PDB file of C-alpha atoms in Angstrom:
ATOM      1  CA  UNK A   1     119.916 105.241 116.572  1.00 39.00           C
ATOM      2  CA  UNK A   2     116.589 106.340 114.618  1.00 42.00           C
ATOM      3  CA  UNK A   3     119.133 106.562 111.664  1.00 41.00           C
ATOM      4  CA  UNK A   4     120.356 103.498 112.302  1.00 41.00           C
ATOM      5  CA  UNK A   5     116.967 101.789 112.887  1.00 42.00           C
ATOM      6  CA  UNK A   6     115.386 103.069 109.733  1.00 45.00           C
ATOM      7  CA  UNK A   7     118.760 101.691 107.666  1.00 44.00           C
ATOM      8  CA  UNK A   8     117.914  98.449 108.569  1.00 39.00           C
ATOM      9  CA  UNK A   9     114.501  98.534 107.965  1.00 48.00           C
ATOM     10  CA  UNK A  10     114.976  99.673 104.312  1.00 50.00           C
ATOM     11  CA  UNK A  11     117.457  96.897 103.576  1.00 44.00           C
ATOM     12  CA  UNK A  12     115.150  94.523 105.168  1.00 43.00           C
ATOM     13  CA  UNK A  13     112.286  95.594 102.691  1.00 45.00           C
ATOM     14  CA  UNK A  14     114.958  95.426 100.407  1.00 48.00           C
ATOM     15  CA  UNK A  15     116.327  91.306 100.921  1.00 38.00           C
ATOM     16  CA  UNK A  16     112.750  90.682 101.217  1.00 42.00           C
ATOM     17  CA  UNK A  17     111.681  92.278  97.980  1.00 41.00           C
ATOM     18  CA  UNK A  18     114.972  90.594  96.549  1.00 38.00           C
ATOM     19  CA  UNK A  19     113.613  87.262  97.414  1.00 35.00           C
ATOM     20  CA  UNK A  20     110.797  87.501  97.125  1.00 34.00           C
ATOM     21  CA  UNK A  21     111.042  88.431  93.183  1.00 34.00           C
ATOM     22  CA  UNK A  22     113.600  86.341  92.541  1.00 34.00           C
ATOM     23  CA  UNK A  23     112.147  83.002  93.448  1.00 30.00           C
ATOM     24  CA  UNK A  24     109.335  83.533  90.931  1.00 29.00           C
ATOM     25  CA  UNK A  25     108.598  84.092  87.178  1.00 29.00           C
ATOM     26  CA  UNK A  26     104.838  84.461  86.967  1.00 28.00           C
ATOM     27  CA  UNK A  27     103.077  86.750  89.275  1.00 35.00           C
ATOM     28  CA  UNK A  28     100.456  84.603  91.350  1.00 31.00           C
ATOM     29  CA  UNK A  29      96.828  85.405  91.458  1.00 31.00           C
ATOM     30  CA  UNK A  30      96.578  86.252  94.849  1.00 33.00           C
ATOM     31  CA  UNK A  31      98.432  89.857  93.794  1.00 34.00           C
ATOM     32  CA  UNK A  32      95.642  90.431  91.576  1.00 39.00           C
ATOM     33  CA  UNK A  33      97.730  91.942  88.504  1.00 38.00           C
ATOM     34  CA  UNK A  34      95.752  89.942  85.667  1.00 38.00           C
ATOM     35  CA  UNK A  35      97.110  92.644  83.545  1.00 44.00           C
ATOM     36  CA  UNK A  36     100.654  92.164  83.985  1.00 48.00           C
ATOM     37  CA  UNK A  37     100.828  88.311  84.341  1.00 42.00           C
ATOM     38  CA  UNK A  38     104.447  87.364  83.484  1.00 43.00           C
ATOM     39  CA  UNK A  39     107.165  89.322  84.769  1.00 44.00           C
ATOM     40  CA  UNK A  40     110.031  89.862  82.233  1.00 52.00           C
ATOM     41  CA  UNK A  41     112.528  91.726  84.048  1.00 76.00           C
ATOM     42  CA  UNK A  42     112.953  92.426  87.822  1.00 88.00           C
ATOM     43  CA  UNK A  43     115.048  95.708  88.226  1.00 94.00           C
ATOM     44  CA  UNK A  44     116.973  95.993  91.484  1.00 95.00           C
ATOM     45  CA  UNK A  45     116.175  98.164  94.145  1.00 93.00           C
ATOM     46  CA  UNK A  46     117.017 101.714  93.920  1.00 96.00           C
ATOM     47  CA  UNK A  47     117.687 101.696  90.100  1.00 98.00           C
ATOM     48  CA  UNK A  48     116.525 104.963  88.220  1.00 98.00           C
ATOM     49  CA  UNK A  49     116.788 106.453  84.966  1.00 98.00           C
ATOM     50  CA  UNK A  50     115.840 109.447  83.361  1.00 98.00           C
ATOM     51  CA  UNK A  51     113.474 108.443  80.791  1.00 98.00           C
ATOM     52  CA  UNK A  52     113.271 112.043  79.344  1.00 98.00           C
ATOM     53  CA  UNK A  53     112.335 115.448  79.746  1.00 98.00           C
ATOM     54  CA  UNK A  54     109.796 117.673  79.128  1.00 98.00           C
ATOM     55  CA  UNK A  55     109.543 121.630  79.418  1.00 97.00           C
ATOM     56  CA  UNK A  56     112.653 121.623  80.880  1.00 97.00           C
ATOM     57  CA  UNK A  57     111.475 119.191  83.499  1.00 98.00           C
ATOM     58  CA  UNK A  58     113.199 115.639  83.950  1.00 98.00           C
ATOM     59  CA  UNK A  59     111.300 112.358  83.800  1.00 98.00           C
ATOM     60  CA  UNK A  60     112.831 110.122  86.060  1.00 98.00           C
ATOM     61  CA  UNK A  61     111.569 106.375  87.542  1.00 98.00           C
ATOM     62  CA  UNK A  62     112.981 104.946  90.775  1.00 98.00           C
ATOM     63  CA  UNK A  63     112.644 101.418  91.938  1.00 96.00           C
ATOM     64  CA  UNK A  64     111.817 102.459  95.747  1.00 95.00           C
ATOM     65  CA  UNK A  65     108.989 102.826  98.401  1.00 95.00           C
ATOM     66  CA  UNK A  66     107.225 105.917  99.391  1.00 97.00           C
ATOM     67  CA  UNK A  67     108.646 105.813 102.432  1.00 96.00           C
ATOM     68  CA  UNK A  68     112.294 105.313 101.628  1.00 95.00           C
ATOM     69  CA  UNK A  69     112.497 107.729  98.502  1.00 97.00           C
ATOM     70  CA  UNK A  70     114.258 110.941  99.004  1.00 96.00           C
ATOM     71  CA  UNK A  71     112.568 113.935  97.506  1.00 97.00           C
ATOM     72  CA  UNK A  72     111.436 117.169  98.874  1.00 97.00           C
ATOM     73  CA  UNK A  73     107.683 116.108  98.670  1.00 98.00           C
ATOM     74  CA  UNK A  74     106.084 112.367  98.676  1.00 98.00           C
ATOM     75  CA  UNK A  75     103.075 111.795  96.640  1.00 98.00           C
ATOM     76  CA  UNK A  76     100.867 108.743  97.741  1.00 98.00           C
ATOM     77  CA  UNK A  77      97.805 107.307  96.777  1.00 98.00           C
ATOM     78  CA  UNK A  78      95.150 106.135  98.591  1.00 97.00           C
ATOM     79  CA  UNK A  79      91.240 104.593  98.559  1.00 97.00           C
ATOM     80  CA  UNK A  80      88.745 105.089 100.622  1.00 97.00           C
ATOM     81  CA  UNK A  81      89.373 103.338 104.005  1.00 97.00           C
ATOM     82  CA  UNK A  82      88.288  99.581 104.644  1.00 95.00           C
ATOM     83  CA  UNK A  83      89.292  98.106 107.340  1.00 95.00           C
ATOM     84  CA  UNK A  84      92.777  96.075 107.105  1.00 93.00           C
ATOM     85  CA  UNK A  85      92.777  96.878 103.469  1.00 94.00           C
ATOM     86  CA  UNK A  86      96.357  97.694 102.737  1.00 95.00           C
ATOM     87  CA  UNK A  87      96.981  94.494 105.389  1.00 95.00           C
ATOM     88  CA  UNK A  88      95.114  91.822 103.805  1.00 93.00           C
ATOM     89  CA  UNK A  89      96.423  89.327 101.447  1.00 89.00           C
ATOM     90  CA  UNK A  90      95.154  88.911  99.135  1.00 88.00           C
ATOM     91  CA  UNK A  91      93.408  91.322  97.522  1.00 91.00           C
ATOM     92  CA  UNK A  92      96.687  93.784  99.097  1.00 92.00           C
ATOM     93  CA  UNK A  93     100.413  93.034  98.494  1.00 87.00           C
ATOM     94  CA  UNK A  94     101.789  91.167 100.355  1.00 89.00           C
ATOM     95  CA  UNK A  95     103.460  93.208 103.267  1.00 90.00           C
ATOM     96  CA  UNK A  96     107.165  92.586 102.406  1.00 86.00           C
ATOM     97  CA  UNK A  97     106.006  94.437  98.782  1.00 84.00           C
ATOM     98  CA  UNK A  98     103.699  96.771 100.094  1.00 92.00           C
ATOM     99  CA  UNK A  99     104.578 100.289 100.476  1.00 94.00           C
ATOM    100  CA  UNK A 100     101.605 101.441 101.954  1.00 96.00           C
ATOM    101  CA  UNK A 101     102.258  98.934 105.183  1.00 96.00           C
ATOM    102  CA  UNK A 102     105.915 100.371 105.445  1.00 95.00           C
ATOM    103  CA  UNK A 103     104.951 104.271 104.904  1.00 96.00           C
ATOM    104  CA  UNK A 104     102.226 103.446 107.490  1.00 96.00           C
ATOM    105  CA  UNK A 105     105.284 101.612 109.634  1.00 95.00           C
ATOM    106  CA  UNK A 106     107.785 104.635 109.182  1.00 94.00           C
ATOM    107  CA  UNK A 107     104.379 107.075 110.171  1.00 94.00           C
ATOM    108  CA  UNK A 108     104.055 104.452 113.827  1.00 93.00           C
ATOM    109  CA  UNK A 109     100.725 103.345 112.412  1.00 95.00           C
ATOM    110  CA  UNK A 110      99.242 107.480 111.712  1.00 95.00           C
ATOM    111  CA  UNK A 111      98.283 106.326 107.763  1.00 96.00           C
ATOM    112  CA  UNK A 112      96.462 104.102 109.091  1.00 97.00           C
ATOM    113  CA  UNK A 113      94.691 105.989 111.564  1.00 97.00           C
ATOM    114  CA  UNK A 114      93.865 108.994 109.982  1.00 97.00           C
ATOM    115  CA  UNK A 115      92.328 106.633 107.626  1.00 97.00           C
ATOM    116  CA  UNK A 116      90.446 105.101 110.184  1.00 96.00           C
ATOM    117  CA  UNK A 117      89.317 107.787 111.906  1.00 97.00           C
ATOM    118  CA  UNK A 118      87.622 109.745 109.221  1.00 96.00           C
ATOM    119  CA  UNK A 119      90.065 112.923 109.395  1.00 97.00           C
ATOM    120  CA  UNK A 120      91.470 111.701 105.913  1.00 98.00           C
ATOM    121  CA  UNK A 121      88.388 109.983 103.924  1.00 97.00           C
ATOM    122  CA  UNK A 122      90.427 109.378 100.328  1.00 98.00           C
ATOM    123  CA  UNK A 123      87.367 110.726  98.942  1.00 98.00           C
ATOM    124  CA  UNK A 124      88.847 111.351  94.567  1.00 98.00           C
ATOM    125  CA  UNK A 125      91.301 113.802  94.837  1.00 98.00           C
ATOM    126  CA  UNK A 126      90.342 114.657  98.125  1.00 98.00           C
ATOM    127  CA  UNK A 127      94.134 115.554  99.832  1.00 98.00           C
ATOM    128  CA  UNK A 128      96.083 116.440 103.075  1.00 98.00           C
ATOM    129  CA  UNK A 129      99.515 117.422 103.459  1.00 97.00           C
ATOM    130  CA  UNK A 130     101.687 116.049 106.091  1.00 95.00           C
ATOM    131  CA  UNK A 131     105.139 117.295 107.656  1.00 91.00           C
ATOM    132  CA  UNK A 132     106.608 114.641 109.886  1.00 81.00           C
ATOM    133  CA  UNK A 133     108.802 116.506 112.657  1.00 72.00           C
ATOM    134  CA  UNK A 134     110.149 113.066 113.933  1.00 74.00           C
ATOM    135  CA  UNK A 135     113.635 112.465 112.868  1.00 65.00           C
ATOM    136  CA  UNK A 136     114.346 109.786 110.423  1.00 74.00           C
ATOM    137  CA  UNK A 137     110.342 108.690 109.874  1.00 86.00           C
ATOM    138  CA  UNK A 138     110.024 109.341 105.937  1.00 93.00           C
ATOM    139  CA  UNK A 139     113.124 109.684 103.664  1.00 95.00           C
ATOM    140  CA  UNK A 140     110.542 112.557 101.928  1.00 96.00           C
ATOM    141  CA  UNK A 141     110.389 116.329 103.566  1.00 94.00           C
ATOM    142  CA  UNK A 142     106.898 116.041 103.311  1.00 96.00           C
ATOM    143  CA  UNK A 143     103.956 113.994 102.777  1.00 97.00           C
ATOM    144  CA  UNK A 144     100.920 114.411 100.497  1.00 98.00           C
ATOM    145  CA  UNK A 145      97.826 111.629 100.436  1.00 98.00           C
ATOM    146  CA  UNK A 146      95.824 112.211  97.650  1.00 98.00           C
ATOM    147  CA  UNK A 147      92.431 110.244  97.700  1.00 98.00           C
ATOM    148  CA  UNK A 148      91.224 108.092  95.231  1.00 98.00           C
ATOM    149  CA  UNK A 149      87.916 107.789  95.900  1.00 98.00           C
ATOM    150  CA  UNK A 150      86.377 104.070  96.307  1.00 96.00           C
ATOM    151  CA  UNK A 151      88.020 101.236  95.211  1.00 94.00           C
ATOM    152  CA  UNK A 152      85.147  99.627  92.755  1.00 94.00           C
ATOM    153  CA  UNK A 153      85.178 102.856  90.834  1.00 96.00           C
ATOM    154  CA  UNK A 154      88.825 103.256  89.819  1.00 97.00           C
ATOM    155  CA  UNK A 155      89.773 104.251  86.116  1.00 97.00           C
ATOM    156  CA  UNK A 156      93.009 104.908  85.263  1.00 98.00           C
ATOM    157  CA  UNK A 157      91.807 107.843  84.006  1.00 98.00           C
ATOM    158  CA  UNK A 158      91.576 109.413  87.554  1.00 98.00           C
ATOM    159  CA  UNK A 159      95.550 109.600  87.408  1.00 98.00           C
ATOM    160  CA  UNK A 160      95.576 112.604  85.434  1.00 98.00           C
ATOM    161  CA  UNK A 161      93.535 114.444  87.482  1.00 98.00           C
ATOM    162  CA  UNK A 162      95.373 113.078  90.566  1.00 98.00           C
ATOM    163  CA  UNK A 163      98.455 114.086  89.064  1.00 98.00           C
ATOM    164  CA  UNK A 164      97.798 117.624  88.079  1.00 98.00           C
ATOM    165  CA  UNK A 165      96.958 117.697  91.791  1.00 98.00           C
ATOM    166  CA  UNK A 166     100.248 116.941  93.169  1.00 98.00           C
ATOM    167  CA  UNK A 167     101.856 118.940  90.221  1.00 98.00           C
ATOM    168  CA  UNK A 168      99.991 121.704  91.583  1.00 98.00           C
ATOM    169  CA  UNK A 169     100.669 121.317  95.571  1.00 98.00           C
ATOM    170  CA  UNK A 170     104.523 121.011  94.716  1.00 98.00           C
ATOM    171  CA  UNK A 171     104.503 123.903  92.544  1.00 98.00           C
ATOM    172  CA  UNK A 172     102.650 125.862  95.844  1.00 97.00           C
ATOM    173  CA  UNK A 173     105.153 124.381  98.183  1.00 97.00           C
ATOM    174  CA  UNK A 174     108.351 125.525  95.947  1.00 97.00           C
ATOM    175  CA  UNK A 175     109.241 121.724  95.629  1.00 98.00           C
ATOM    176  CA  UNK A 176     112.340 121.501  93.421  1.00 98.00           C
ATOM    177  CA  UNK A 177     111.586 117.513  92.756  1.00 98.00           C
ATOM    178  CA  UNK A 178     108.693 115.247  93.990  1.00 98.00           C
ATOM    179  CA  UNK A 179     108.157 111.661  94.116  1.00 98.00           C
ATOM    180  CA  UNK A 180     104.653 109.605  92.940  1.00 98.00           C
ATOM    181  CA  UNK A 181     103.373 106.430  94.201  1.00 97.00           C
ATOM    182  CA  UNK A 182      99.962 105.819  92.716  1.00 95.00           C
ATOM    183  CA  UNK A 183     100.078 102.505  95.255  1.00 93.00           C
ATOM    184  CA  UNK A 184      97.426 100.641  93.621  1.00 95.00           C
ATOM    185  CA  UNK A 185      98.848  97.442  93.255  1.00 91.00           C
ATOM    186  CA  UNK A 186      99.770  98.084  97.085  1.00 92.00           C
ATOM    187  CA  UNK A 187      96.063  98.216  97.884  1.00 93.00           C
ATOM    188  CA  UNK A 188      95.095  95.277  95.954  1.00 91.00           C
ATOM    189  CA  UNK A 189      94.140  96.707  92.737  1.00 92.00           C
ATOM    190  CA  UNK A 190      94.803  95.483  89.267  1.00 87.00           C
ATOM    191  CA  UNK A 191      95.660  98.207  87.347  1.00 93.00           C
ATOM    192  CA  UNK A 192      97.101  98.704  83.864  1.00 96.00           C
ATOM    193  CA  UNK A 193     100.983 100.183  84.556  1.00 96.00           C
ATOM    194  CA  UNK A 194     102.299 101.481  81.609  1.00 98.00           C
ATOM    195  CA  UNK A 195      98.922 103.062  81.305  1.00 98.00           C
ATOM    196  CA  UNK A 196      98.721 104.771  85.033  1.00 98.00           C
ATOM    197  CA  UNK A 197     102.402 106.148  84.406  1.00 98.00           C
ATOM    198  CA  UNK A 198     101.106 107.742  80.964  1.00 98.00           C
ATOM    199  CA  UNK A 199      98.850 109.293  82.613  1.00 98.00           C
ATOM    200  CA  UNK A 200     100.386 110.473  85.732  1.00 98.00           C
ATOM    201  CA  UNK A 201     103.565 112.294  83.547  1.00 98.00           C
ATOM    202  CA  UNK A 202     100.415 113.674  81.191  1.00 98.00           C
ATOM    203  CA  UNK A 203      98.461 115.414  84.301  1.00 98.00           C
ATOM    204  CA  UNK A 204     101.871 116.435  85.573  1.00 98.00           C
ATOM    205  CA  UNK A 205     102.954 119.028  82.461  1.00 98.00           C
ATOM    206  CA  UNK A 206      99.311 119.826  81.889  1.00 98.00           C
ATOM    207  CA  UNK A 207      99.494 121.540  85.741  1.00 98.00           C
ATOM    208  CA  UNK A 208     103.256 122.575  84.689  1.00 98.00           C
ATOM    209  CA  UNK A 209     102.252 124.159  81.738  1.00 98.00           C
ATOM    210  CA  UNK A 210      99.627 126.131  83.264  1.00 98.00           C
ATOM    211  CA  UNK A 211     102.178 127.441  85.378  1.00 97.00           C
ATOM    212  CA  UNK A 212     104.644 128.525  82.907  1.00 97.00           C
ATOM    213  CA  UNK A 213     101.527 130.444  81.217  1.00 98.00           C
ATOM    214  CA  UNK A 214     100.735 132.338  84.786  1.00 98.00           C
ATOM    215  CA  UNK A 215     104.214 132.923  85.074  1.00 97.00           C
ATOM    216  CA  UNK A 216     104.069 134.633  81.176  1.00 97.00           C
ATOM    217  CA  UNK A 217     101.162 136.314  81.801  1.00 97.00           C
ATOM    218  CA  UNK A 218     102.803 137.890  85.371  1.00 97.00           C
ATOM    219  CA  UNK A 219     100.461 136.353  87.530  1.00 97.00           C
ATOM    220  CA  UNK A 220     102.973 134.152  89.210  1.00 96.00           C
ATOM    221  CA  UNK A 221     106.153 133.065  89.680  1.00 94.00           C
ATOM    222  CA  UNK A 222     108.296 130.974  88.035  1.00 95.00           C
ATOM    223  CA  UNK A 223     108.485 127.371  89.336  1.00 96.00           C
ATOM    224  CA  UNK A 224     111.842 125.988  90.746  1.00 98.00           C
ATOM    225  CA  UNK A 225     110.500 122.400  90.192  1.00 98.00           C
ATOM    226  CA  UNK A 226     113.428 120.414  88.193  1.00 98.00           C
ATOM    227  CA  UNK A 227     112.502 116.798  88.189  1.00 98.00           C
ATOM    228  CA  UNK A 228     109.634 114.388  88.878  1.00 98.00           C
ATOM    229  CA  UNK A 229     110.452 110.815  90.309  1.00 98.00           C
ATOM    230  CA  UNK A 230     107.529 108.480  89.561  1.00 98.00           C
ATOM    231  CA  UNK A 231     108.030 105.210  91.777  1.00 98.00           C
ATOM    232  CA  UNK A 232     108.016 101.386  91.078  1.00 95.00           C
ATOM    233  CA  UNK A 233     108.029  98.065  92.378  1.00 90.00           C
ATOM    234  CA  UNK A 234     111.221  95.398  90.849  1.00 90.00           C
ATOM    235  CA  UNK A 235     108.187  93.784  88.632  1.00 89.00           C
ATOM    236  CA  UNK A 236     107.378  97.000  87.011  1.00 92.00           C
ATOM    237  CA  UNK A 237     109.586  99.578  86.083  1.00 96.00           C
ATOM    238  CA  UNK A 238     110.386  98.868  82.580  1.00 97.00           C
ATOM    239  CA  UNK A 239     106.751  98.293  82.178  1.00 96.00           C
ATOM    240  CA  UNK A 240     106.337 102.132  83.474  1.00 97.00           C
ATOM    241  CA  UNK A 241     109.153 103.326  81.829  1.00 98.00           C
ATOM    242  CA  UNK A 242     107.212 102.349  78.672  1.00 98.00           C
ATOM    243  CA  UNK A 243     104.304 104.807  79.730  1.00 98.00           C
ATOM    244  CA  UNK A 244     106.453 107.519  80.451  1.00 98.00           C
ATOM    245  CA  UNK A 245     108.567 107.416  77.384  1.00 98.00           C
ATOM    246  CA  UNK A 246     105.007 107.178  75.650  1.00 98.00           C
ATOM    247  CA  UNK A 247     103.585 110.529  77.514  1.00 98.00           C
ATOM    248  CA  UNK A 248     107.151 112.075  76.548  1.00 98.00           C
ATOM    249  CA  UNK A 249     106.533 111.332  73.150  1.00 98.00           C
ATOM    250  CA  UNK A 250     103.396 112.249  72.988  1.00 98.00           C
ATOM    251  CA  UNK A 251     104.184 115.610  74.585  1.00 98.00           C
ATOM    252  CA  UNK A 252     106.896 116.826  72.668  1.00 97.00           C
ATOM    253  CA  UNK A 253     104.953 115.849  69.026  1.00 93.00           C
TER     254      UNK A 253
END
């Protein structure tokens, strides 16, 4: 029945992220993407592609939700807590295009409340790792929130650092793939896309590189990680694709 339940949520967020997209061409100001302004190609839920590899490691980007991706660790992203921020719209997403609200859904409201309640502050880089026993509540083994610190403050620059932070948690875990949501559009911030994927695939092999040296210098072991899944909304996965491919290239030269 959870099963069941958690099907029909996914295909809910799913029609309503269908038409929702599909009934506009320009992104209205209320999302707060002044960045991004015309959307040139919406890319239908669950699409990936490998956009390359590096070290060994594939480069892949999903058109999915934190909650509904299926990897062996979840990465999400999240600002300090004000109150009804990933609920309000606008500066927020609206909730049929918000992954935050439907992690927080799948979690029974706990995202929100360890928000709230000052166990989890977000504080930059700042992180907590959750294992959800309930059957069926995140497609993802496991759960890591990594803070962002406060919203006013953001640089995109932060996502390398926030990266090599979730690099370096699913190296400790012995994750063999893990998924990234950087969520910021979720939470109502504009934020340069092709730019925060760059970044995020450039912290990532910076952490997985400084593994494959402890492993040569027989400090530690080698990791069993074989792919990184770096999430997007319809709107913007070509538009991250282009930062990834960029990172790749930029990696291998």
């Amino acid at each position: 029945m959870k099963i069941t339940k958690k099907i029909f949520q996914q295909k809910k967020f799913q029609w309503a992220l269908i038409a929702f997209f599909g009934s506009i061409t320009i992104l209205p100001s209320q999302v707060n993407a002044q960045t991004e302004p015309v959307i040139q190609k919406n890319t239908a839920i669950g699409t990936s592609k490998i956009w390359g590899s590096v070290d060994g490691l594939a480069i892949e980007g999903l058109v999915q939700g934190p909650s509904a991706a299926i990897s062996d660790l979840q990465v999400a992203c999240v600002f300090e807590y004000t109150e009804g921020d990933i609920f309000i719209s606008p500066p927020a997403l609206p909730a049929a295009l918000n992954g935050l609200v439907h992690l927080d859904e799948a979690l029974h409201g706990n995202l929100t409340e360890i928000r709230k309640s000052g166990k989890f502050r977000g504080h930059a880089l700042e992180t907590i790792l959750l294992a959800p026993i309930q059957s069926g509540e995140l497609a993802s083994k496991k759960l890591l929130l990594i803070g962002l610190g406060k919203r006013e403050d953001f640089n995109a620059e932060l996502m390398k650092d926030v990266a090599h932070v979730a690099m370096r948690e699913a190296l400790r875990l012995g994750a063999t793939n893990f998924s990234f949501a950087s969520d910021l559009k979720d939470a109502g911030v504009d934020s340069p896309t092709a730019l925060v994927a760059e970044n995020v695939v450039l912290g990532s092999i910076d952490a997985f590189r400084t593994q494959k040296w402890l492993v040569e210098k027989k400090m530690d072991k080698a990791p069993v990680l074989k792919k990184i899944t770096l999430l997007a909304g319809p709107a913007f996965f070509e538009t991250a694709g282009e930062g990834i491919k960029k990172a790749i290239f930029s990696l291998h030269n």
